[in-house]
Coordinates of N, CA and C in Angstrom, one line a residue:
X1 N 0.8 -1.2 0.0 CA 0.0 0.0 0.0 C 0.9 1.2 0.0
X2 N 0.4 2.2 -0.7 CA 1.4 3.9 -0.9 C 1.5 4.4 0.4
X3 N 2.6 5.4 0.3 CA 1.8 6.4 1.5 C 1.5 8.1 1.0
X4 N 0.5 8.4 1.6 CA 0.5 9.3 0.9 C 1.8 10.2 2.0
X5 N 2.2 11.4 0.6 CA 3.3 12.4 0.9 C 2.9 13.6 0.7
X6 N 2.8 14.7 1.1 CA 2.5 16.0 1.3 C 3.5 16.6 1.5
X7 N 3.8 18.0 0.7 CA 5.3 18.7 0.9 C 4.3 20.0 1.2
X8 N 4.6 21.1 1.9 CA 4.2 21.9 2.2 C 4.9 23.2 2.6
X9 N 5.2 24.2 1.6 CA 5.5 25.2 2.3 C 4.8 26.1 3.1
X10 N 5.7 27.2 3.6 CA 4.6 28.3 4.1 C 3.4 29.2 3.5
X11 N 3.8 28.9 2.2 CA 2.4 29.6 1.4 C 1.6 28.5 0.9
X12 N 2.0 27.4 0.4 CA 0.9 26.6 0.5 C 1.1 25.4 -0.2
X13 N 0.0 24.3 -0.2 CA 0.5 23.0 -0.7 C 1.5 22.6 -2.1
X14 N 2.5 22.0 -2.2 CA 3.5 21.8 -3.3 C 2.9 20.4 -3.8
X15 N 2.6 19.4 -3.2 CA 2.5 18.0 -3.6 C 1.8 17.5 -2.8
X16 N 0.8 16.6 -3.2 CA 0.5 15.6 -2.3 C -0.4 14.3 -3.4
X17 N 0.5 13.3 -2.9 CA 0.6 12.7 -3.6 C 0.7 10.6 -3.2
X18 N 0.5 9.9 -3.7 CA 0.6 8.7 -2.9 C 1.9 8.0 -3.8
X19 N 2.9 7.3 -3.0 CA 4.1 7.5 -3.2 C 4.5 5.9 -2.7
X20 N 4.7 5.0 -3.1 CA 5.7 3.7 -2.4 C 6.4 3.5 -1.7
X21 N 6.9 4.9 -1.4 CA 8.4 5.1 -0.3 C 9.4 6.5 -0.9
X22 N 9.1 7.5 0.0 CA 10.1 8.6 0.2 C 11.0 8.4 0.8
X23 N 12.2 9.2 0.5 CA 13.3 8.9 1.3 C 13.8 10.5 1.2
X24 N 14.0 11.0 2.5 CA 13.6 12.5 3.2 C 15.3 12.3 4.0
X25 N 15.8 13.8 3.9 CA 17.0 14.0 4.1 C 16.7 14.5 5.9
X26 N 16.8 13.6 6.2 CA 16.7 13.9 8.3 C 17.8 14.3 8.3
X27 N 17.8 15.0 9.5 CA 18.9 15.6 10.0 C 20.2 14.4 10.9
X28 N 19.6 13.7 11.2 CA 20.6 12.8 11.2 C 21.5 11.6 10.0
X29 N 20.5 11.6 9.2 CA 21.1 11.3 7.7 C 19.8 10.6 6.9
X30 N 20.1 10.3 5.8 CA 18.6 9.7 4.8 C 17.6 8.5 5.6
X31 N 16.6 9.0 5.5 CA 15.6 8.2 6.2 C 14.6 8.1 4.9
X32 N 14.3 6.4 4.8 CA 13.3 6.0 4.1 C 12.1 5.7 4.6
X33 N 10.6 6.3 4.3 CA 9.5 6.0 5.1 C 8.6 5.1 3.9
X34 N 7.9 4.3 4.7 CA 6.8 3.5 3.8 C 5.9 3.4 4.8
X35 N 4.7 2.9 4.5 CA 3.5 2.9 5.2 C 3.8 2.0 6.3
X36 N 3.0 2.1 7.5 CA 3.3 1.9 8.6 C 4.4 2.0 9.5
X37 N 5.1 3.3 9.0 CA 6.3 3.7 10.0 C 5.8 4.4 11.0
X38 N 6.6 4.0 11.8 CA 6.1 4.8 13.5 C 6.4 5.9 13.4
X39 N 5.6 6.3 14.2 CA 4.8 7.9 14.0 C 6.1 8.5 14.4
X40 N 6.4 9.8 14.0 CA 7.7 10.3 14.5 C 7.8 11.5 13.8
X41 N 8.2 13.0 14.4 CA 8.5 14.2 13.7 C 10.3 14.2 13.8
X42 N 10.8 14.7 12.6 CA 11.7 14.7 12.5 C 12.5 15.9 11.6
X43 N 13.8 16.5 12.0 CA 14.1 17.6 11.7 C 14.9 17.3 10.8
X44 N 14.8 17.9 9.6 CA 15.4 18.0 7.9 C 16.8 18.9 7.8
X45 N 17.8 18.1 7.0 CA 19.0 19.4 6.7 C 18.6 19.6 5.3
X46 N 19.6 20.3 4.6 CA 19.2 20.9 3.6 C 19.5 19.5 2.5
X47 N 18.9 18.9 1.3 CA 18.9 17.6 0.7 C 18.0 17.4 -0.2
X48 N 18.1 16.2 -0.5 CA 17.1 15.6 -1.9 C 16.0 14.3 -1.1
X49 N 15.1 14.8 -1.6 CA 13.8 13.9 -1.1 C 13.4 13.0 -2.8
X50 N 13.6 11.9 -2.5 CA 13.6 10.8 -3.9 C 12.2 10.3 -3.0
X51 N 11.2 10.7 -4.3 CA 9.9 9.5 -4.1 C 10.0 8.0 -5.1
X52 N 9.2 7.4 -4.4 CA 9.4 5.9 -5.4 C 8.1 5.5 -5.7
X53 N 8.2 4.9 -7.1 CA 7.1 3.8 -7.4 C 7.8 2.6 -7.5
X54 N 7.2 1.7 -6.9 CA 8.1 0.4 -6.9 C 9.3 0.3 -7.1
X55 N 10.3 0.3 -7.2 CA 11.8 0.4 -6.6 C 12.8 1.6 -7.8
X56 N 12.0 2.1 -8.3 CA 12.3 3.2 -9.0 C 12.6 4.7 -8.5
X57 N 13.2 5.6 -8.7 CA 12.8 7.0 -8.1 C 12.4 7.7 -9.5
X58 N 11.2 8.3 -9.0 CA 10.0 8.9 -10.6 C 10.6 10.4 -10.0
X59 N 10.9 10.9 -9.3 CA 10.9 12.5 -8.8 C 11.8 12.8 -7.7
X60 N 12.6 13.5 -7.9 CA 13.3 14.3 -6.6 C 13.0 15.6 -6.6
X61 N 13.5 16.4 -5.4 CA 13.3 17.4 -5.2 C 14.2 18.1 -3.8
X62 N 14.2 19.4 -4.0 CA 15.5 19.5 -3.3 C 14.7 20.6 -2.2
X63 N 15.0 20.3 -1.1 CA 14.4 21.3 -0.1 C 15.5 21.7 0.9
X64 N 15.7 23.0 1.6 CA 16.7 23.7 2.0 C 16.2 23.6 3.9
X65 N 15.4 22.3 4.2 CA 15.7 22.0 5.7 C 14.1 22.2 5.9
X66 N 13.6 21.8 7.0 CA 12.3 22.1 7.7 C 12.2 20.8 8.8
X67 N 10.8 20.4 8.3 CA 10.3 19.3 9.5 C 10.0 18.0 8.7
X68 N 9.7 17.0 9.3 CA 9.1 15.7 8.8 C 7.9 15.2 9.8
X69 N 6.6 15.3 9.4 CA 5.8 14.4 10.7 C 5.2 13.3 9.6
X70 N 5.8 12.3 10.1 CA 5.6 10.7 9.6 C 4.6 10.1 10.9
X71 N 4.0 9.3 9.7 CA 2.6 8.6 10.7 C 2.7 7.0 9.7
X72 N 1.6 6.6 10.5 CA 1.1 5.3 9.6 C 1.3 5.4 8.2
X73 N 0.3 6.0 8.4 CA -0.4 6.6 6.6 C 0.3 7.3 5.7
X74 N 0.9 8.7 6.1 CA 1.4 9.8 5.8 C 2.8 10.3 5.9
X75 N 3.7 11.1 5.0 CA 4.4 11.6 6.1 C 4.7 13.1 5.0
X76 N 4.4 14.1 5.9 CA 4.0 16.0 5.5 C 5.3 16.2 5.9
X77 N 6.2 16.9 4.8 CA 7.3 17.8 4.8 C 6.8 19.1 5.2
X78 N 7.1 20.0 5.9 CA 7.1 21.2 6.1 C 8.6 21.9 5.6
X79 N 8.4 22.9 4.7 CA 9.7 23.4 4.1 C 9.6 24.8 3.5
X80 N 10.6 25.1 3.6 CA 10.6 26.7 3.3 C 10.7 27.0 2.2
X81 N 11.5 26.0 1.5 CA 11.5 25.8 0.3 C 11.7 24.2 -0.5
X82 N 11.2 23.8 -1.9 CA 10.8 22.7 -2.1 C 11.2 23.1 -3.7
X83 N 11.9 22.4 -4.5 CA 12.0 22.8 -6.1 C 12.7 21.6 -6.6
X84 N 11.6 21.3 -7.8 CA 12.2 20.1 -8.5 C 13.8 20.1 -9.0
X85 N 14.8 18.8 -8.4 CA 15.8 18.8 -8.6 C 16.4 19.6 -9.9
X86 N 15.6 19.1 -11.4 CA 16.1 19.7 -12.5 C 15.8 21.0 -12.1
X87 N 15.4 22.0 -11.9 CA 15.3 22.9 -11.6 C 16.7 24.2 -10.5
X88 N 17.2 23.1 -9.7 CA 18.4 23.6 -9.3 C 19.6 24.3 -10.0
X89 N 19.9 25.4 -10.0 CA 20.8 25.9 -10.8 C 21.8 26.0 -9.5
X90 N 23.1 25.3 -10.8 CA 24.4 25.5 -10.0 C 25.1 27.1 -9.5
X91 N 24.6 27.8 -10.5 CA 25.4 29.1 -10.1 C 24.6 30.0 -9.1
X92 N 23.2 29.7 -8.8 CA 22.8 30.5 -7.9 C 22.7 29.4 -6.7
X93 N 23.0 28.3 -6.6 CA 23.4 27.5 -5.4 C 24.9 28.3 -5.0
X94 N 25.8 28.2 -5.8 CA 27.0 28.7 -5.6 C 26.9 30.1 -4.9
X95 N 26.2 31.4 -5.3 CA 25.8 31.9 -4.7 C 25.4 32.1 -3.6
X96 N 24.1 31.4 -3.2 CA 23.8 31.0 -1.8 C 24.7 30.7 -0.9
X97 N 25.7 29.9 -1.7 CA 26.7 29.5 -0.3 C 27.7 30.8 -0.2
X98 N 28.1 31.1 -1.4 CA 28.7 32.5 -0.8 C 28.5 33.4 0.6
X99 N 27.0 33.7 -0.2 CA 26.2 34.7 1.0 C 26.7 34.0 2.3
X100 N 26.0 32.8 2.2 CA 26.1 31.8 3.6 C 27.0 31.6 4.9
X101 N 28.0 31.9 3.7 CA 29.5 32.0 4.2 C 30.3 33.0 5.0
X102 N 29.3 34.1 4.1 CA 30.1 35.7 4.4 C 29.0 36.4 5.6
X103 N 27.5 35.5 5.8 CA 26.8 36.1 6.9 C 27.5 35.0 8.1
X104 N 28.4 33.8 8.1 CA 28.4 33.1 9.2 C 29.7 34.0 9.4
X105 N 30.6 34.3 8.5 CA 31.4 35.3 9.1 C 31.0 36.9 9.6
X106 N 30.2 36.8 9.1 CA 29.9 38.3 10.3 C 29.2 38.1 11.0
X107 N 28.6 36.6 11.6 CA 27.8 36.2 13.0 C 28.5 36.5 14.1
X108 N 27.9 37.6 15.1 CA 28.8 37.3 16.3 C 28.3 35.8 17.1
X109 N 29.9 35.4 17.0 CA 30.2 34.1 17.6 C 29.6 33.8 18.9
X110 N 29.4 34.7 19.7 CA 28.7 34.8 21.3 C 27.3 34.6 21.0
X111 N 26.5 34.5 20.2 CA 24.8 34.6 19.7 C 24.8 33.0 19.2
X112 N 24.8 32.1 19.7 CA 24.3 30.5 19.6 C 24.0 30.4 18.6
X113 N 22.4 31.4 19.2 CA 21.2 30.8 17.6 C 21.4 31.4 16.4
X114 N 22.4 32.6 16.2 CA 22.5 33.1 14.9 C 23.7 32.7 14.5
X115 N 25.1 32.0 15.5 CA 25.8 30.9 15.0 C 24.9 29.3 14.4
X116 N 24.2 29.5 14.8 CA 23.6 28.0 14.2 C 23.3 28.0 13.2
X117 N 22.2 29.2 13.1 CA 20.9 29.6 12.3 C 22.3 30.1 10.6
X118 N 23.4 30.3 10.8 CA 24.4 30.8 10.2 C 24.6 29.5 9.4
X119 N 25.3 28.5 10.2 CA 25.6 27.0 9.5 C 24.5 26.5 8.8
X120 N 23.0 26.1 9.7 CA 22.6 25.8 9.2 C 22.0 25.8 7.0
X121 N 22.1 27.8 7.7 CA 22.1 27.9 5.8 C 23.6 27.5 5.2
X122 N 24.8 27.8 5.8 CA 25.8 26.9 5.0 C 25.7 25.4 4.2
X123 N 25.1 24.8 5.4 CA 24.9 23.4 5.2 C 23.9 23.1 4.0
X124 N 22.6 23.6 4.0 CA 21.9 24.1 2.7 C 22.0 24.5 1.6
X125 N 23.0 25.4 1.9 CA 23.8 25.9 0.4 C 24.5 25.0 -0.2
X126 N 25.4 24.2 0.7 CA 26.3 23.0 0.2 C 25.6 21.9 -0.3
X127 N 24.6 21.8 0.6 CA 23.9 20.5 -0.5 C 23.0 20.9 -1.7
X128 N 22.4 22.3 -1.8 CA 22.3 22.5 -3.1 C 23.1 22.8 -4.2
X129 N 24.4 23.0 -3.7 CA 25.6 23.1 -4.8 C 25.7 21.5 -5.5
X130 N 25.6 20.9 -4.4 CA 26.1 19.1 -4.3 C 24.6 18.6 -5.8
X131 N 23.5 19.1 -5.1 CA 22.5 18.6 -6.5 C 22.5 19.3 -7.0
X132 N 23.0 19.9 -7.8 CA 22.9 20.8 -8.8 C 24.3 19.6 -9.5
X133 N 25.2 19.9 -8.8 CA 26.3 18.9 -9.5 C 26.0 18.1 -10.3

């Protein structure tokens, strides 16, 4: 049986769709979901989300970090941003990581969350340089 998959940004539904098996870039490394995985929210680094029809991937798509709430049935990406792999352009990935780079260098290092919040878009930028590759 599929599961259904929903990607979601903040302005509004991207996909939803019934899918064999996603495999969602967790923040601890690639996690594959299929129906009846235990229920679990989970936090996203910046990566490629490969859907499957039977042991194929039909679609990727590259999202720059959010959430994951996996259920039985379901599992809803929340993301700030969501765009079909072909769609990644290498030079404004490159870009991105520039910026990325040159705002974590002018983070003051004594501010945790804006050292984090700093990497975390590094980390983002690097894996969309990486798919774009």
């Amino acid at each position: 049986m599929p599961t259904k998959l929903e990607i979601v940004s903040p302005e509004k539904l991207l996909l939803s769709r019934p899918v064999d098996m996603v495999v969602i870039p967790a923040s601890e490394g690639d996690m594959g979901v299929l129906e009846g995985h235990s229920p679990m929210i989970v936090m996203l680094r910046g990566g490629t989300i490969d859907l499957y029809d039977g042991d194929k991937v039909t679609e990727q798509l590259f999202v720059d970090g959010g959430f994951a709430e996996i259920t039985q049935e379901r599992c809803t990406v929340l993301a700030n941003k969501a765009i079909p792999l072909a769609e990644v352009n290498k030079a404004e990935a490159t870009r991105l990581l520039t910026e990325a780079e040159a705002a974590y260098e002018a983070a003051d290092k004594r501010d945790i969350a804006a050292e984090d919040s700093a990497l975390d878009a590094i980390q983002s930028a690097r894996a969309m340089v990486e798919a774009a590759g």
